[in-house]
Amino acid sequence: MAATRVLVTGVSRDLGAVLVRMLSDDPTVEAVVGVDTHPPTSDLGRAEFVRADIRNPLIAKVIAASGIDTVVHMNVVPSPAIAGGRAAMKEVNVIGTMQLLAACQKAATVRTLVLQSSTRVYGRSARDPAVVAEDAEPREVPTSGYAKDAVEVEGYVRGFGRRRPDVSVSVLRFAELVGPRIDSALTRYFSTPIAPTVLGADPRLQMCHEDDALAVLRLAAEGDRPGTFNVAGDGVLLLSQALRRLGRPSVPLPPAAGAAIGRLLGVVRTDLLSAEQTGLVEYGRVVDTGALREIFGYHPHFTTAAAFEDYAAAHPGPLRRVPAVALAEAGAQHLLERRRTVRA
Amino acid sequence: MPEARVIPIREVPPPEPPETEPVAAAGDWEESLAAALAFLRRRLTGDYEVDDFGFDPELSDAVIMAPFRALYERWFRVETRGLDNVPDEGGALVVANHSGTVPLDAIMTQLAILDHHPAHRHLRLLGADLVFQLPGIAPLARKLGTTLACQADAELLLGRGELAAVFPEGFKGIGKPFSERYKLQRFGRGGFVGSALRTGAPIVPCAIVGAEETYPMVGNLRSVARLFGLPYLPVTPTFPLLGPLGLVPLPSKWIIAFGEPVETASYGAAAADDPMLVFNLTDQVRESIQQALYTNLMQRRSVFF
């Protein structure tokens, strides 16, 4: 059952715009409607753009008028900077989702709902298992920021799924997205001149490449893949290891004072080191992707290391591949080789 | 009859020139320098692998373990017994007694298997959640291959064919007073047996003799411990009396004995939901560790030799 008339929310941001372009390039897709409050910054192909606020009942009219059968909800914004403040962000995320779901519930044509969520819904705690599966109960439920919104949004989507059992609902929990096009809190963290780390912590990070994310969203939009799935690349990188691979110098700061000192030193912009961000750079998060492979039927092409490498190649840090290190090693090897030949 | 002559066999290789020995030695030295440089380069550029649990075998085996190796060989003079009871491959769960206020026993058991088992396996420890709450300790523990002692992690490790180790006494064992040495405490809720049953991994009982005497705990500063959120704060004959010097463990003689594995695969995964069987297996493992502790204690000549 291929998706034919697709509505995508949150298309002014990169990933949404790319997905819309992918859908509009697909001849089997009859119509694509992109919705956002801001006009898209990039070309949407043959897709129709509707500048609408999903907090507004207008969205119901759009769905009904276009005979939408597939809704891809990508408008749970991760940062207050995008929405213009935390209050506005919460409104877009939670009230916006409620309005969208209300509209979907009324529209008899809707058969598939896809939600872009995040592995941040698992919260973060030292008592979490090393690898978290979809059915794991979070030890500490997120109480602030994007993660809290995402938990609430998932709750509303589950409620929708109960009220409309005929709709195939896919909830996709993406690990931290990276890739040359992604601009996220994590990528902005990696682009600070000196990355602040938490003293005495070296979390495991797991990432998902944007191409894998898009492929999974595209597959989910085809329908018939109901359920909640973690989406992440294989393997992990330690934060220290990622910073070394990137060639980014870092400074360890004591956990409590970290944000304040960071701000003082000017290494951290205030929006960067939010509570969530420190959580990520303090505890990290690794999820199990067994369900994605076995039930959803997708094998990520990029491992965490490969996804990060793709990002690092596009945004190298000042110490990346410093020739001095390799040169020193090669020089020493050469000297040893010469000593050996001289003696022989 | 002519005198027997030694007829030299043709193509006798010329005697090795005496220079080769020093050259070979120099070669070794050069090899290790080259290896060290490559190691340094990999560390500086992040060009190494860690597994999903954060285990960094390269750093762990070569760097973090080095001081503990000295303790193992020279200070505690650890003697291993029954290493052939530890399987060469596949998932298995080592279950050991816990003692000594500082979990040196866990690291010594890791080293016993890494350095002295024929398959040089990595023993993956299952640690208390406190380990992962302590700044500095948490990332170090992960790099050593430790993960949280919970059902999910234990079964994931065993399912991947790793050799895991658990200390079911937990803080009750490691933080017990010296007067109760070598008396096994309660074995938790038997969760380790459930995990072994669900993954069909054999349980290898392990008795560690010697750790009890490293930091003999004669008192416990409970209120100070509570202040820092710790389960106990030991008073030993030398700590806190001698300050940092009190952190030096006593050079007790150690014996780490691995017992006959308890097979679990034949019960089937569903047996994990049979509480009576789980209790019985828990008791069986506990009994065999207690017996092994007494046996090895009797065979040890004295605490220090």
mmCIF file of N, CA and C in Angstrom, chain A residues 126-131 139 199-204 206 234-238 240-241 244-246 255 283 286 288 305 321 325-326 328-329 332-333 336-337 339-340 343, chain B residues 23 26-27 29-31 33-34 37-38 41 43-54 56 129 132-137 139 142-143 147-148 150 152-153 156 160:
data_model
loop_
_atom_site.group_PDB
_atom_site.id
_atom_site.type_symbol
_atom_site.label_atom_id
_atom_site.label_comp_id
_atom_site.label_asym_id
_atom_site.label_seq_id
_atom_site.Cartn_x
_atom_site.Cartn_y
_atom_site.Cartn_z
ATOM 1 N N ALA A 126 22.107 7.281 35.424
ATOM 2 C CA ALA A 126 23.215 6.356 35.577
ATOM 3 C C ALA A 126 22.697 4.935 35.772
ATOM 4 N N ARG A 127 21.414 4.791 36.081
ATOM 5 C CA ARG A 127 20.885 3.458 36.357
ATOM 6 C C ARG A 127 20.195 2.835 35.144
ATOM 7 N N ASP A 128 20.309 3.493 34.000
ATOM 8 C CA ASP A 128 19.740 2.924 32.785
ATOM 9 C C ASP A 128 20.613 1.768 32.311
ATOM 10 N N PRO A 129 19.989 0.766 31.679
ATOM 11 C CA PRO A 129 20.823 -0.267 31.060
ATOM 12 C C PRO A 129 21.703 0.349 29.973
ATOM 13 N N ALA A 130 22.787 -0.348 29.630
ATOM 14 C CA ALA A 130 23.732 0.205 28.666
ATOM 15 C C ALA A 130 23.099 0.374 27.299
ATOM 16 N N VAL A 131 22.222 -0.540 26.933
ATOM 17 C CA VAL A 131 21.577 -0.493 25.628
ATOM 18 C C VAL A 131 20.068 -0.558 25.873
ATOM 19 N N ARG A 139 14.151 5.279 33.684
ATOM 20 C CA ARG A 139 14.346 5.379 35.130
ATOM 21 C C ARG A 139 14.013 6.781 35.609
ATOM 22 N N LEU A 199 33.641 17.115 33.532
ATOM 23 C CA LEU A 199 34.784 16.505 34.212
ATOM 24 C C LEU A 199 34.367 15.155 34.795
ATOM 25 N N GLY A 200 35.167 14.138 34.519
ATOM 26 C CA GLY A 200 34.894 12.824 35.094
ATOM 27 C C GLY A 200 33.790 12.066 34.393
ATOM 28 N N ALA A 201 33.434 12.498 33.174
ATOM 29 C CA ALA A 201 32.430 11.758 32.423
ATOM 30 C C ALA A 201 32.921 11.583 30.993
ATOM 31 N N ASP A 202 32.633 10.443 30.410
ATOM 32 C CA ASP A 202 32.975 10.219 29.002
ATOM 33 C C ASP A 202 31.874 9.355 28.403
ATOM 34 N N PRO A 203 30.753 9.999 28.041
ATOM 35 C CA PRO A 203 29.590 9.222 27.645
ATOM 36 C C PRO A 203 29.744 8.545 26.299
ATOM 37 N N ARG A 204 28.937 7.517 26.119
ATOM 38 C CA ARG A 204 28.861 6.855 24.817
ATOM 39 C C ARG A 204 27.801 7.575 23.997
ATOM 40 N N GLN A 206 25.583 7.738 20.386
ATOM 41 C CA GLN A 206 25.143 6.942 19.253
ATOM 42 C C GLN A 206 24.485 7.894 18.275
ATOM 43 N N ASP A 234 24.870 1.466 13.942
ATOM 44 C CA ASP A 234 25.511 0.460 14.792
ATOM 45 C C ASP A 234 26.675 1.080 15.544
ATOM 46 N N GLY A 235 26.947 0.524 16.703
ATOM 47 C CA GLY A 235 28.151 0.905 17.425
ATOM 48 C C GLY A 235 28.024 2.247 18.112
ATOM 49 N N VAL A 236 29.051 2.593 18.858
ATOM 50 C CA VAL A 236 29.052 3.847 19.607
ATOM 51 C C VAL A 236 30.403 4.532 19.434
ATOM 52 N N LEU A 237 30.418 5.799 19.762
ATOM 53 C CA LEU A 237 31.672 6.542 19.898
ATOM 54 C C LEU A 237 31.661 7.144 21.296
ATOM 55 N N LEU A 238 32.791 7.124 21.968
ATOM 56 C CA LEU A 238 32.873 7.868 23.216
ATOM 57 C C LEU A 238 33.003 9.341 22.850
ATOM 58 N N SER A 240 34.933 11.562 24.067
ATOM 59 C CA SER A 240 36.341 11.938 23.920
ATOM 60 C C SER A 240 36.880 11.465 22.570
ATOM 61 N N GLN A 241 36.443 10.271 22.185
ATOM 62 C CA GLN A 241 36.900 9.687 20.922
ATOM 63 C C GLN A 241 36.365 10.495 19.735
ATOM 64 N N ARG A 244 38.285 13.639 19.405
ATOM 65 C CA ARG A 244 39.601 13.402 18.824
ATOM 66 C C ARG A 244 39.493 13.164 17.333
ATOM 67 N N ARG A 245 38.494 12.383 16.928
ATOM 68 C CA ARG A 245 38.332 12.124 15.496
ATOM 69 C C ARG A 245 38.027 13.410 14.745
ATOM 70 N N LEU A 246 37.272 14.283 15.411
ATOM 71 C CA LEU A 246 36.912 15.548 14.778
ATOM 72 C C LEU A 246 38.089 16.514 14.784
ATOM 73 N N PRO A 255 30.821 19.339 36.719
ATOM 74 C CA PRO A 255 29.452 19.201 36.223
ATOM 75 C C PRO A 255 28.521 20.346 36.631
ATOM 76 N N TYR A 283 25.917 11.672 30.219
ATOM 77 C CA TYR A 283 25.528 10.264 30.291
ATOM 78 C C TYR A 283 25.521 9.563 28.940
ATOM 79 N N VAL A 286 22.453 4.984 24.461
ATOM 80 C CA VAL A 286 22.617 3.979 23.410
ATOM 81 C C VAL A 286 21.366 3.114 23.376
ATOM 82 N N ASP A 288 18.864 -0.018 21.447
ATOM 83 C CA ASP A 288 18.850 -1.273 20.730
ATOM 84 C C ASP A 288 18.076 -1.071 19.424
ATOM 85 N N ALA A 305 30.111 5.437 13.755
ATOM 86 C CA ALA A 305 31.428 5.963 13.410
ATOM 87 C C ALA A 305 31.423 6.533 11.990
ATOM 88 N N ARG A 321 43.339 15.352 11.645
ATOM 89 C CA ARG A 321 44.386 14.870 10.742
ATOM 90 C C ARG A 321 45.566 15.824 10.706
ATOM 91 N N VAL A 325 51.238 14.528 13.593
ATOM 92 C CA VAL A 325 51.168 13.236 14.282
ATOM 93 C C VAL A 325 51.597 12.111 13.356
ATOM 94 N N ALA A 326 50.984 12.101 12.169
ATOM 95 C CA ALA A 326 51.309 11.051 11.209
ATOM 96 C C ALA A 326 52.768 11.181 10.750
ATOM 97 N N ALA A 328 55.306 12.456 12.436
ATOM 98 C CA ALA A 328 56.203 12.013 13.500
ATOM 99 C C ALA A 328 56.317 10.502 13.479
ATOM 100 N N GLU A 329 55.149 9.852 13.316
ATOM 101 C CA GLU A 329 55.181 8.392 13.307
ATOM 102 C C GLU A 329 55.935 7.873 12.086
ATOM 103 N N ALA A 332 59.686 8.453 12.480
ATOM 104 C CA ALA A 332 60.300 7.502 13.394
ATOM 105 C C ALA A 332 60.433 6.135 12.735
ATOM 106 N N GLN A 333 59.371 5.732 12.023
ATOM 107 C CA GLN A 333 59.401 4.450 11.308
ATOM 108 C C GLN A 333 60.565 4.432 10.327
ATOM 109 N N LEU A 336 63.923 4.092 12.041
ATOM 110 C CA LEU A 336 64.122 2.717 12.503
ATOM 111 C C LEU A 336 64.478 1.820 11.326
ATOM 112 N N GLU A 337 63.792 2.046 10.214
ATOM 113 C CA GLU A 337 64.032 1.255 9.014
ATOM 114 C C GLU A 337 65.477 1.424 8.555
ATOM 115 N N ARG A 339 68.079 2.411 10.363
ATOM 116 C CA ARG A 339 68.981 1.763 11.327
ATOM 117 C C ARG A 339 69.102 0.284 10.994
ATOM 118 N N ARG A 340 67.953 -0.310 10.694
ATOM 119 C CA ARG A 340 67.913 -1.740 10.415
ATOM 120 C C ARG A 340 68.722 -2.069 9.166
ATOM 121 N N ARG A 343 72.496 -1.744 9.635
ATOM 122 C CA ARG A 343 73.097 -2.841 10.378
ATOM 123 C C ARG A 343 73.171 -4.116 9.529
ATOM 124 N N VAL B 23 71.496 -7.227 17.812
ATOM 125 C CA VAL B 23 70.643 -6.664 16.765
ATOM 126 C C VAL B 23 69.190 -7.063 17.011
ATOM 127 N N ALA B 26 67.912 -5.112 19.749
ATOM 128 C CA ALA B 26 67.618 -3.760 19.287
ATOM 129 C C ALA B 26 66.354 -3.767 18.449
ATOM 130 N N GLY B 27 66.192 -4.843 17.643
ATOM 131 C CA GLY B 27 65.000 -4.964 16.815
ATOM 132 C C GLY B 27 63.751 -4.983 17.672
ATOM 133 N N TRP B 29 63.421 -3.784 20.596
ATOM 134 C CA TRP B 29 63.265 -2.459 21.181
ATOM 135 C C TRP B 29 62.636 -1.511 20.165
ATOM 136 N N GLU B 30 63.126 -1.669 18.912
ATOM 137 C CA GLU B 30 62.584 -0.811 17.856
ATOM 138 C C GLU B 30 61.129 -1.147 17.572
ATOM 139 N N GLU B 31 60.858 -2.464 17.549
ATOM 140 C CA GLU B 31 59.477 -2.890 17.312
ATOM 141 C C GLU B 31 58.553 -2.278 18.357
ATOM 142 N N LEU B 33 59.019 0.321 20.153
ATOM 143 C CA LEU B 33 58.908 1.781 19.995
ATOM 144 C C LEU B 33 57.926 2.104 18.878
ATOM 145 N N ALA B 34 58.051 1.352 17.774
ATOM 146 C CA ALA B 34 57.136 1.580 16.655
ATOM 147 C C ALA B 34 55.704 1.300 17.089
ATOM 148 N N LEU B 37 54.443 4.101 19.224
ATOM 149 C CA LEU B 37 54.112 5.278 18.417
ATOM 150 C C LEU B 37 52.763 5.106 17.732
ATOM 151 N N ALA B 38 52.555 3.898 17.193
ATOM 152 C CA ALA B 38 51.288 3.638 16.513
ATOM 153 C C ALA B 38 50.140 3.730 17.519
ATOM 154 N N ARG B 41 49.452 7.299 18.250
ATOM 155 C CA ARG B 41 48.757 7.943 17.146
ATOM 156 C C ARG B 41 47.277 7.570 17.154
ATOM 157 N N ARG B 43 45.480 6.652 19.671
ATOM 158 C CA ARG B 43 44.786 7.295 20.796
ATOM 159 C C ARG B 43 44.531 8.771 20.513
ATOM 160 N N LEU B 44 45.511 9.434 19.923
ATOM 161 C CA LEU B 44 45.376 10.876 19.690
ATOM 162 C C LEU B 44 44.339 11.195 18.628
ATOM 163 N N THR B 45 44.176 10.291 17.668
ATOM 164 C CA THR B 45 43.245 10.600 16.583
ATOM 165 C C THR B 45 41.913 9.878 16.755
ATOM 166 N N GLY B 46 41.742 9.193 17.874
ATOM 167 C CA GLY B 46 40.463 8.525 18.123
ATOM 168 C C GLY B 46 40.271 7.295 17.265
ATOM 169 N N ASP B 47 41.350 6.764 16.704
ATOM 170 C CA ASP B 47 41.264 5.652 15.768
ATOM 171 C C ASP B 47 41.300 4.317 16.517
ATOM 172 N N TYR B 48 40.278 4.077 17.339
ATOM 173 C CA TYR B 48 40.172 2.802 18.037
ATOM 174 C C TYR B 48 38.696 2.486 18.202
ATOM 175 N N GLU B 49 38.424 1.250 18.580
ATOM 176 C CA GLU B 49 37.033 0.811 18.648
ATOM 177 C C GLU B 49 36.619 0.620 20.107
ATOM 178 N N VAL B 50 35.411 1.046 20.421
ATOM 179 C CA VAL B 50 34.815 0.640 21.702
ATOM 180 C C VAL B 50 33.507 -0.076 21.366
ATOM 181 N N ASP B 51 33.097 -1.000 22.229
ATOM 182 C CA ASP B 51 31.855 -1.713 21.915
ATOM 183 C C ASP B 51 30.659 -0.936 22.473
ATOM 184 N N ASP B 52 29.469 -1.505 22.309
ATOM 185 C CA ASP B 52 28.244 -0.796 22.696
ATOM 186 C C ASP B 52 28.231 -0.411 24.180
ATOM 187 N N PHE B 53 28.985 -1.149 24.981
ATOM 188 C CA PHE B 53 28.995 -0.879 26.414
ATOM 189 C C PHE B 53 30.066 0.138 26.787
ATOM 190 N N GLY B 54 30.875 0.537 25.808
ATOM 191 C CA GLY B 54 31.944 1.496 26.073
ATOM 192 C C GLY B 54 33.267 0.829 26.424
ATOM 193 N N ASP B 56 36.803 -0.496 25.995
ATOM 194 C CA ASP B 56 37.927 -0.078 25.158
ATOM 195 C C ASP B 56 39.071 -1.061 25.403
ATOM 196 N N ASP B 129 25.040 0.101 40.570
ATOM 197 C CA ASP B 129 24.744 1.387 39.929
ATOM 198 C C ASP B 129 25.582 2.528 40.513
ATOM 199 N N PHE B 132 28.385 3.713 38.417
ATOM 200 C CA PHE B 132 28.104 4.545 37.256
ATOM 201 C C PHE B 132 27.602 5.936 37.642
ATOM 202 N N GLN B 133 27.541 6.177 38.966
ATOM 203 C CA GLN B 133 27.157 7.510 39.418
ATOM 204 C C GLN B 133 28.373 8.324 39.842
ATOM 205 N N LEU B 134 29.517 7.655 40.009
ATOM 206 C CA LEU B 134 30.696 8.358 40.507
ATOM 207 C C LEU B 134 31.462 8.991 39.353
ATOM 208 N N PRO B 135 31.649 10.308 39.392
ATOM 209 C CA PRO B 135 32.422 10.946 38.323
ATOM 210 C C PRO B 135 33.839 10.371 38.299
ATOM 211 N N GLY B 136 34.372 10.192 37.142
ATOM 212 C CA GLY B 136 35.728 9.654 37.038
ATOM 213 C C GLY B 136 35.746 8.148 37.045
ATOM 214 N N ILE B 137 35.025 7.550 37.996
ATOM 215 C CA ILE B 137 34.997 6.090 38.090
ATOM 216 C C ILE B 137 34.131 5.515 36.966
ATOM 217 N N PRO B 139 33.318 6.446 33.770
ATOM 218 C CA PRO B 139 33.893 6.197 32.447
ATOM 219 C C PRO B 139 35.033 5.182 32.483
ATOM 220 N N ARG B 142 33.502 1.742 32.519
ATOM 221 C CA ARG B 142 32.992 1.378 31.193
ATOM 222 C C ARG B 142 34.141 0.988 30.272
ATOM 223 N N LYS B 143 35.252 1.728 30.363
ATOM 224 C CA LYS B 143 36.387 1.422 29.486
ATOM 225 C C LYS B 143 36.976 0.058 29.821
ATOM 226 N N THR B 147 29.674 -3.127 33.003
ATOM 227 C CA THR B 147 28.396 -2.500 32.729
ATOM 228 C C THR B 147 27.484 -2.717 33.921
ATOM 229 N N LEU B 148 26.279 -2.124 33.841
ATOM 230 C CA LEU B 148 25.395 -2.127 34.993
ATOM 231 C C LEU B 148 24.859 -3.535 35.254
ATOM 232 N N CYS B 150 22.229 -5.341 35.642
ATOM 233 C CA CYS B 150 20.781 -5.376 35.493
ATOM 234 C C CYS B 150 20.473 -6.459 34.475
ATOM 235 N N ALA B 152 18.829 -6.525 31.680
ATOM 236 C CA ALA B 152 19.005 -6.220 30.265
ATOM 237 C C ALA B 152 20.472 -6.354 29.853
ATOM 238 N N ASP B 153 21.359 -5.738 30.617
ATOM 239 C CA ASP B 153 22.774 -5.753 30.250
ATOM 240 C C ASP B 153 23.370 -7.150 30.371
ATOM 241 N N LEU B 156 22.174 -9.231 27.483
ATOM 242 C CA LEU B 156 22.758 -8.783 26.227
ATOM 243 C C LEU B 156 24.197 -9.303 26.096
ATOM 244 N N ARG B 160 25.490 -12.273 23.531
ATOM 245 C CA ARG B 160 26.524 -12.015 22.522
ATOM 246 C C ARG B 160 27.728 -12.927 22.702
#
